[in-house]
mmCIF file of C-alpha atoms in Angstrom:
data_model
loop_
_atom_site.group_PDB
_atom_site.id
_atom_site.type_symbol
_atom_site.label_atom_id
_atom_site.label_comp_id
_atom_site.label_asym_id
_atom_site.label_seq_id
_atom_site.Cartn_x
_atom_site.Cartn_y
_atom_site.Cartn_z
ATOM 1 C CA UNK A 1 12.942 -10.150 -19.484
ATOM 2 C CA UNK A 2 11.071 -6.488 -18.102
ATOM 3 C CA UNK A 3 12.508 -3.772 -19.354
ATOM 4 C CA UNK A 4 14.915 -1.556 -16.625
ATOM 5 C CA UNK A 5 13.836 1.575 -15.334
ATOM 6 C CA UNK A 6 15.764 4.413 -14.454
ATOM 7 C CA UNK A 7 15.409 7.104 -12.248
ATOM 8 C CA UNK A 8 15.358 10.603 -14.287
ATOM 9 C CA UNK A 9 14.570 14.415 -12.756
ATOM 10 C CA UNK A 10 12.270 14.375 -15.636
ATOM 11 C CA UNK A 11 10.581 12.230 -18.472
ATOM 12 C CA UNK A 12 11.750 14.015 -21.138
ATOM 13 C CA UNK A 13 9.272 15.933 -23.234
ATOM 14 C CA UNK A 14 11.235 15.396 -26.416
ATOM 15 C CA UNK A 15 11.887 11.999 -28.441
ATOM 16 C CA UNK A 16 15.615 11.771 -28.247
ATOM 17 C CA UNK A 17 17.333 12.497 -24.954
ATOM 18 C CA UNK A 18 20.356 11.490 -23.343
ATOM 19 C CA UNK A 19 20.954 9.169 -20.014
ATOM 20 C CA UNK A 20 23.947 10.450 -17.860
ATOM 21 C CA UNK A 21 25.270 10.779 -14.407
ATOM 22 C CA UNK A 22 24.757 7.965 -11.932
ATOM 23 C CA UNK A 23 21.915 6.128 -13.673
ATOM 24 C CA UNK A 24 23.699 6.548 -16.946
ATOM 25 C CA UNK A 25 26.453 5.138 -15.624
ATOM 26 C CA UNK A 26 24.746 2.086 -14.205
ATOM 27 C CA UNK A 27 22.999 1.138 -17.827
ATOM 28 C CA UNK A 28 25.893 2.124 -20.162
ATOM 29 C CA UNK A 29 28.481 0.352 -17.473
ATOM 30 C CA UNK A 30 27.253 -1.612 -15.177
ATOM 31 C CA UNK A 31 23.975 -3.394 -16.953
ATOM 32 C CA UNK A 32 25.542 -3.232 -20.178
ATOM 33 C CA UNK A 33 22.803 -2.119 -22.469
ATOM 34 C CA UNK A 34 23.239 -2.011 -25.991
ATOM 35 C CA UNK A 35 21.550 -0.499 -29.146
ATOM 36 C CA UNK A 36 18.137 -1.592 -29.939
ATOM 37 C CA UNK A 37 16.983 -2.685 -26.125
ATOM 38 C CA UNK A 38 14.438 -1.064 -24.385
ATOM 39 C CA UNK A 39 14.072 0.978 -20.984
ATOM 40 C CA UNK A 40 11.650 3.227 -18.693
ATOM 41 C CA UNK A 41 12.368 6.578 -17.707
ATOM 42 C CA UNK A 42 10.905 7.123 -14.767
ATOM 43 C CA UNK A 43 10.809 10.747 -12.476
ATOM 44 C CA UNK A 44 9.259 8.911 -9.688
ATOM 45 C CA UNK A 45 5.914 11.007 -9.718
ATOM 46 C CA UNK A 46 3.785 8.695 -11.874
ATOM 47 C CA UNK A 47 5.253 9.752 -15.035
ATOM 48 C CA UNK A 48 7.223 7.228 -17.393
ATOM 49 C CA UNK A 49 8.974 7.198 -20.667
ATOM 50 C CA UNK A 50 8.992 3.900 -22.579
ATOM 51 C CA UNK A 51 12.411 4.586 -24.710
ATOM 52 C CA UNK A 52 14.970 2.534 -27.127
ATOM 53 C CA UNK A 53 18.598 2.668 -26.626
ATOM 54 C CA UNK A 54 20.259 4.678 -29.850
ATOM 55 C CA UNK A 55 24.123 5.094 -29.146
ATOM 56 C CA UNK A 56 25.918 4.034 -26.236
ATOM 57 C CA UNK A 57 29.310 5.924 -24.545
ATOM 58 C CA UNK A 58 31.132 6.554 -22.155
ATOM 59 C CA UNK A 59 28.895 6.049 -19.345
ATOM 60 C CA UNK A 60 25.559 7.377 -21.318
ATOM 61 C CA UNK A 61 23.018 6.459 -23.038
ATOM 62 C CA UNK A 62 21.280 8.251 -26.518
ATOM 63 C CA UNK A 63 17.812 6.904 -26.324
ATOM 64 C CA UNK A 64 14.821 8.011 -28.236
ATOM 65 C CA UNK A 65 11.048 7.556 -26.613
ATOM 66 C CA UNK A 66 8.614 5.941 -27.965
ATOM 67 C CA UNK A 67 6.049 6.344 -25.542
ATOM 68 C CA UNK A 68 4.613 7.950 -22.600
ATOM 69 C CA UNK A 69 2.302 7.274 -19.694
ATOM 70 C CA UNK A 70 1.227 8.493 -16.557
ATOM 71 C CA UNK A 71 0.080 6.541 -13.355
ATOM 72 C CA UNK A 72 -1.891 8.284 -11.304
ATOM 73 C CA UNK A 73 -1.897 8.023 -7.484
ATOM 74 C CA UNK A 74 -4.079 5.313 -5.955
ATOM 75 C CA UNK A 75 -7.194 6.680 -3.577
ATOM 76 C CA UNK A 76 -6.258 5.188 -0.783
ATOM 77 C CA UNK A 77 -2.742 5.808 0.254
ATOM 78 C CA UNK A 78 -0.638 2.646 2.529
ATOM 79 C CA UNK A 79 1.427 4.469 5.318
ATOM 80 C CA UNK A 80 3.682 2.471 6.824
ATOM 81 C CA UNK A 81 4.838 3.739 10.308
ATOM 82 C CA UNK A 82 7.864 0.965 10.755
ATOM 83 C CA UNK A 83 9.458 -0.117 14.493
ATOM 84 C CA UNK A 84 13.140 1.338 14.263
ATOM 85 C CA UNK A 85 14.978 -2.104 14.307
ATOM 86 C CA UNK A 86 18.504 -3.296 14.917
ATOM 87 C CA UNK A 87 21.172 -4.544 12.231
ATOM 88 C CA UNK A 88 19.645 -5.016 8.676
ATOM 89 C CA UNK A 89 16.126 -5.738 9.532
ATOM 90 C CA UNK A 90 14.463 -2.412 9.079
ATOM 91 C CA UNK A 91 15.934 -1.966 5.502
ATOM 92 C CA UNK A 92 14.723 -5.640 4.935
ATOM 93 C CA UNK A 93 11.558 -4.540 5.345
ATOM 94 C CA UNK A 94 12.047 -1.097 3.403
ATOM 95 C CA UNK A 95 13.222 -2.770 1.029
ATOM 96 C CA UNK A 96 9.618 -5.507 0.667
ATOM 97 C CA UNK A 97 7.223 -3.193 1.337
ATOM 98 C CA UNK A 98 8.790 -1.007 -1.610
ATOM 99 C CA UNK A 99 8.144 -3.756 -3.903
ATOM 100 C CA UNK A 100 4.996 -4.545 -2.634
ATOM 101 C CA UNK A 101 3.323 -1.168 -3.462
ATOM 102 C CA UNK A 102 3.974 1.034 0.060
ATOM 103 C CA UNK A 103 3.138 4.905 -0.213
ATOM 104 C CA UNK A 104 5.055 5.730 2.653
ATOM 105 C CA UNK A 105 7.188 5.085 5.434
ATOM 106 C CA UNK A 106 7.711 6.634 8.647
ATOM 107 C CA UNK A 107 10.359 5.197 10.925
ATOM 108 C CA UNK A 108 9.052 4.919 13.918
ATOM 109 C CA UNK A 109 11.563 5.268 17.312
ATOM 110 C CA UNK A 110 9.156 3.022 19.776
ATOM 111 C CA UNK A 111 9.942 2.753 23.314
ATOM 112 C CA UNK A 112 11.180 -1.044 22.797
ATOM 113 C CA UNK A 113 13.155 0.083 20.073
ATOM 114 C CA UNK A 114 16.797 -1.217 20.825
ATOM 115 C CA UNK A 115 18.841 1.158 18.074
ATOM 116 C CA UNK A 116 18.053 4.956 18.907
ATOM 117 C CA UNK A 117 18.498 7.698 15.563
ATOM 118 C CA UNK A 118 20.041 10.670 16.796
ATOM 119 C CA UNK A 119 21.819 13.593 14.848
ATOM 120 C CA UNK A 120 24.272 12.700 12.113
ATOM 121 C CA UNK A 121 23.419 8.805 12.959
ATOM 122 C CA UNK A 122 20.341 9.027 12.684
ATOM 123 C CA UNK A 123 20.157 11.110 9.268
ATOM 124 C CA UNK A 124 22.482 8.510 7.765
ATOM 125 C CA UNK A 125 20.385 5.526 8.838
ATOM 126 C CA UNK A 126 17.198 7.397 7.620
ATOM 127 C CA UNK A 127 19.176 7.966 3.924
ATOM 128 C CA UNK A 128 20.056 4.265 3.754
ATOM 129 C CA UNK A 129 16.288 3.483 4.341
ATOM 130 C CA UNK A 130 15.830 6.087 1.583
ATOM 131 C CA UNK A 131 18.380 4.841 -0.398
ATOM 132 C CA UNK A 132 17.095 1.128 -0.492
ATOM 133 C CA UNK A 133 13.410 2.342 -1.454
ATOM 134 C CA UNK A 134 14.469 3.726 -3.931
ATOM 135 C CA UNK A 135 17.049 0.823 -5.392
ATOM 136 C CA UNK A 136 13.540 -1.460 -4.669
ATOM 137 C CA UNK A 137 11.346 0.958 -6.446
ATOM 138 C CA UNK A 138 13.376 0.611 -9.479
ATOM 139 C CA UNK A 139 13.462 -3.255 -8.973
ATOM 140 C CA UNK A 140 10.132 -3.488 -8.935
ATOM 141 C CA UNK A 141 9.600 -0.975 -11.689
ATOM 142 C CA UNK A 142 7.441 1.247 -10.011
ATOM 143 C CA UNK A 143 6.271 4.437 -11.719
ATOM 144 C CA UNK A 144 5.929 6.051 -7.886
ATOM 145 C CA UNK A 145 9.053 6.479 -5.095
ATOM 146 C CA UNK A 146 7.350 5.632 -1.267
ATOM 147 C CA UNK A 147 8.122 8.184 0.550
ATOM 148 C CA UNK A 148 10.642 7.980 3.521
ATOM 149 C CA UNK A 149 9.087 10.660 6.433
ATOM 150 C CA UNK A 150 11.460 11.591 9.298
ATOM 151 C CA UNK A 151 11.455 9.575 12.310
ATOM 152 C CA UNK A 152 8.928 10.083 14.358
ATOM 153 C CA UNK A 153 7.624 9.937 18.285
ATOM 154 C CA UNK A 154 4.707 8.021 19.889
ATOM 155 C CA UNK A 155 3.473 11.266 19.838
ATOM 156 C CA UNK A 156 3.798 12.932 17.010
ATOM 157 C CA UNK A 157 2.413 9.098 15.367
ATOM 158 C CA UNK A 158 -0.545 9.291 17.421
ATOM 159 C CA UNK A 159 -1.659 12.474 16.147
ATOM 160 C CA UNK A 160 -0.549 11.082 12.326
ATOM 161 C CA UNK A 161 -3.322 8.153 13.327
ATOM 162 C CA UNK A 162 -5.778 10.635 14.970
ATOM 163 C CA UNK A 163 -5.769 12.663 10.967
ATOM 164 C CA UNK A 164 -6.156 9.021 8.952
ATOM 165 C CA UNK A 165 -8.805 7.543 7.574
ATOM 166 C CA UNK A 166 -7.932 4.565 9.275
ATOM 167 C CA UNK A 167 -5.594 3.489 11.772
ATOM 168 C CA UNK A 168 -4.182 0.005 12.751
ATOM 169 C CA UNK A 169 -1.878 -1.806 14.863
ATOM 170 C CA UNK A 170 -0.794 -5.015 14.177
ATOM 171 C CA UNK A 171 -0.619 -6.404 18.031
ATOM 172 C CA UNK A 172 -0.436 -10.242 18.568
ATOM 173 C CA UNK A 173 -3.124 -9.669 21.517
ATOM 174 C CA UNK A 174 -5.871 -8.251 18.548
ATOM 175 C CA UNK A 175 -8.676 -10.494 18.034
ATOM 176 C CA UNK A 176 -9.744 -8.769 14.790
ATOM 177 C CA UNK A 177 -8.149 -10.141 11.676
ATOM 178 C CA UNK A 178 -6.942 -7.809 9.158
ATOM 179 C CA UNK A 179 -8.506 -9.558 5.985
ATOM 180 C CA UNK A 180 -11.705 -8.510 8.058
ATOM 181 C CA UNK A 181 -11.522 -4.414 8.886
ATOM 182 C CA UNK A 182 -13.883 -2.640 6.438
ATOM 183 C CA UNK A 183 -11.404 -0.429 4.314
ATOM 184 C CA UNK A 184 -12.042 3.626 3.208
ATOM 185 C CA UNK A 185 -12.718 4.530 -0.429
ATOM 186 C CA UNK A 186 -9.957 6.940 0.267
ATOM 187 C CA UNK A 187 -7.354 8.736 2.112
ATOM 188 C CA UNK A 188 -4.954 7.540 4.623
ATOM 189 C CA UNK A 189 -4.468 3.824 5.908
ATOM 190 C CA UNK A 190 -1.481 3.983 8.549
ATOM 191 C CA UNK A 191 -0.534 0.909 9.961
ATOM 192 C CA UNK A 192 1.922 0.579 12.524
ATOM 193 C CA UNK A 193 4.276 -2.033 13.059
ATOM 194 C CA UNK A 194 6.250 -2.661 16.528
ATOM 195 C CA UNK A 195 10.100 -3.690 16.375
ATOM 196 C CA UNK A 196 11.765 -6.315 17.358
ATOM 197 C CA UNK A 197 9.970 -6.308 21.171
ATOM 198 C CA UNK A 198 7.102 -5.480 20.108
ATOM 199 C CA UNK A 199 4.436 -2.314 20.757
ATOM 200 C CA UNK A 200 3.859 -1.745 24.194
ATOM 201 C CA UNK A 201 1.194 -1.531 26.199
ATOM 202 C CA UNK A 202 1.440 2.259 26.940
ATOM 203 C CA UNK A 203 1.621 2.889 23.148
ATOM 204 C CA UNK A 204 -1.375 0.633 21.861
ATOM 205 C CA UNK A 205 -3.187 2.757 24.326
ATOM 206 C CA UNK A 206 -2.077 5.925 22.629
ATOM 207 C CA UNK A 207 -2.799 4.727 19.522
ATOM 208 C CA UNK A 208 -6.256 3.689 20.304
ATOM 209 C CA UNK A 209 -7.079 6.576 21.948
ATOM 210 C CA UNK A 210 -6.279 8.388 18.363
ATOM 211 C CA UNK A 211 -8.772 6.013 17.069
ATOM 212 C CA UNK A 212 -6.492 3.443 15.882
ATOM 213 C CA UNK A 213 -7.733 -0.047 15.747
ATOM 214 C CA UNK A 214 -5.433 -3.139 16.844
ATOM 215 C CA UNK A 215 -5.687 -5.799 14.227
ATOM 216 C CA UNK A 216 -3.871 -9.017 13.329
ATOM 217 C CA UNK A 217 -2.716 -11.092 10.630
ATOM 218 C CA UNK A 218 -3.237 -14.936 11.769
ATOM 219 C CA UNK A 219 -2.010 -16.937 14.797
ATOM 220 C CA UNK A 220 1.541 -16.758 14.307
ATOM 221 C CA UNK A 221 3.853 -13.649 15.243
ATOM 222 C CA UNK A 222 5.800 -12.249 12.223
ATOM 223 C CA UNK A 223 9.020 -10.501 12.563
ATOM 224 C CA UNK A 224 9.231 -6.837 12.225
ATOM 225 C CA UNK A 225 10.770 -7.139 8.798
ATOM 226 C CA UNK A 226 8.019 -9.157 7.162
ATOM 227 C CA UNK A 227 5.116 -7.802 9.427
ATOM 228 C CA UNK A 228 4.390 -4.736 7.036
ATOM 229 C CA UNK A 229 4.830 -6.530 3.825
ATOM 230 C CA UNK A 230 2.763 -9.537 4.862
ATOM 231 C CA UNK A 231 0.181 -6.979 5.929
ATOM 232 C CA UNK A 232 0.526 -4.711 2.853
ATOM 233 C CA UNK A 233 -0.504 -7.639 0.334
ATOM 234 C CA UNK A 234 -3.074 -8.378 2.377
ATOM 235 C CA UNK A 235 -4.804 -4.917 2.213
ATOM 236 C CA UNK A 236 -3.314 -4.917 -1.330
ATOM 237 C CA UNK A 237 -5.006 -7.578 -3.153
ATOM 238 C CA UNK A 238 -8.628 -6.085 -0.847
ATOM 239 C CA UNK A 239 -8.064 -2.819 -2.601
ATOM 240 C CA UNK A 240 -7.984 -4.257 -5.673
ATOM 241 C CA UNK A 241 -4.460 -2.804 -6.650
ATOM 242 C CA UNK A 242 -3.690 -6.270 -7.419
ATOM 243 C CA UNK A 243 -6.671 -7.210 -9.451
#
């Protein structure tokens, strides 16, 4: 069994150090750990703390490291610009791409969007997106936290593709397959991913004209909450962060 990793403002510089609040809470109470297993510390910035649980109590942890490591960012960075769906189906996909190595995600309020985020809604739908990145981030024990960017316009995405390295569309009318586009050596890679209805017409043409490219995966049309992560291996494993 991988060791858990918890979330911490910062690895501690120190060998002994204590777990509390929230993620204290969840190892002491809620996963149980005891004296003698192991765990990451994490601050979600590429630094971790490989540590051994040394007392357990009331909802914290003594723990003393035993060794740290850094991970630093990767050249190219995988931006995410994800259709604002209905229900549970833009978390679903927060929640894969997060495992699957995203950077970043920028929620993305397209013109066939059905669910609109405005004011108080809309900052609590963005802090559940946040919130399950970050619950996925620790799944996956990932030294780095994606990023979840305010939601953004047609517009203000266009100009976000116009200032990448490379921009792409998945579009089901693309003839050029993803597996195919040559990739940078580094910077930006935003790809954009339509919601439930798809991108339309007027917006692949904004997006090209920012020098976006429309690409897709294979013949058959993915939903918008495995689009990205289906997408995201792909460019992935030709990046070699899956080597």
């Amino acid at each position: 069994m991988s060791k858990p990793l918890f979330l911490v403002s910062e690895v501690p510089s120190g060998e002994l150090c204590t777990l509390d609040g929230p993620e204290g809470h969840h190892a002491a109470t809620v996963q149980r750990l005891r004296v003698g297993e192991e765990l990451i510390l994490a601050d979600g910035r590429g630094a971790t703390a490989s540590a051994v649980v040394t007392a357990v109590g009331r909802g914290t942890l003594s723990v003393r490291v035993v060794a740290r490591e850094y991970a630093p960012p990767h050249a190219v960075r995988l931006v995410v610009a994800q259709g604002i769906a209905k229900g549970d189906r833009g978390e679903l996909a927060v929640q894969a791409m997060t495992e699957v190595g995203v950077d970043e995600i920028v929620p993305w309020a397209a013109a066939r969007s059905v669910v609109r985020w405005r004011e108080e809604r809309g900052e609590r739908s963005r802090q559940r997106w946040v919130d399950t990145a970050r619950e996925a981030a620790k799944q996956a024990r990932r030294p780095w936290l994606p990023v979840v960017a305010e939601a953004a316009s047609t517009t203000v995405l266009a100009a976000r593709l116009r200032s990448a390295a490379l921009g792409l569309v998945l579009h089901e009318s693309a003839t050029a397959p993803l597996a195919a586009v040559e990739l940078p050596a580094a910077g930006e890679v935003v790809l954009v991913i339509g919601p439930e209805g798809g991108v339309a017409s007027e917006e692949l043409a904004a997006f090209e004209a920012a020098g976006a490219r429309a690409v897709r995966l294979g013949p058959e049309v993915l939903r918008t909450s495995t689009a990205g992560v289906a997408a995201l291996a792909v460019l992935s494993a030709r990046l070699g962060r899956w080597a």
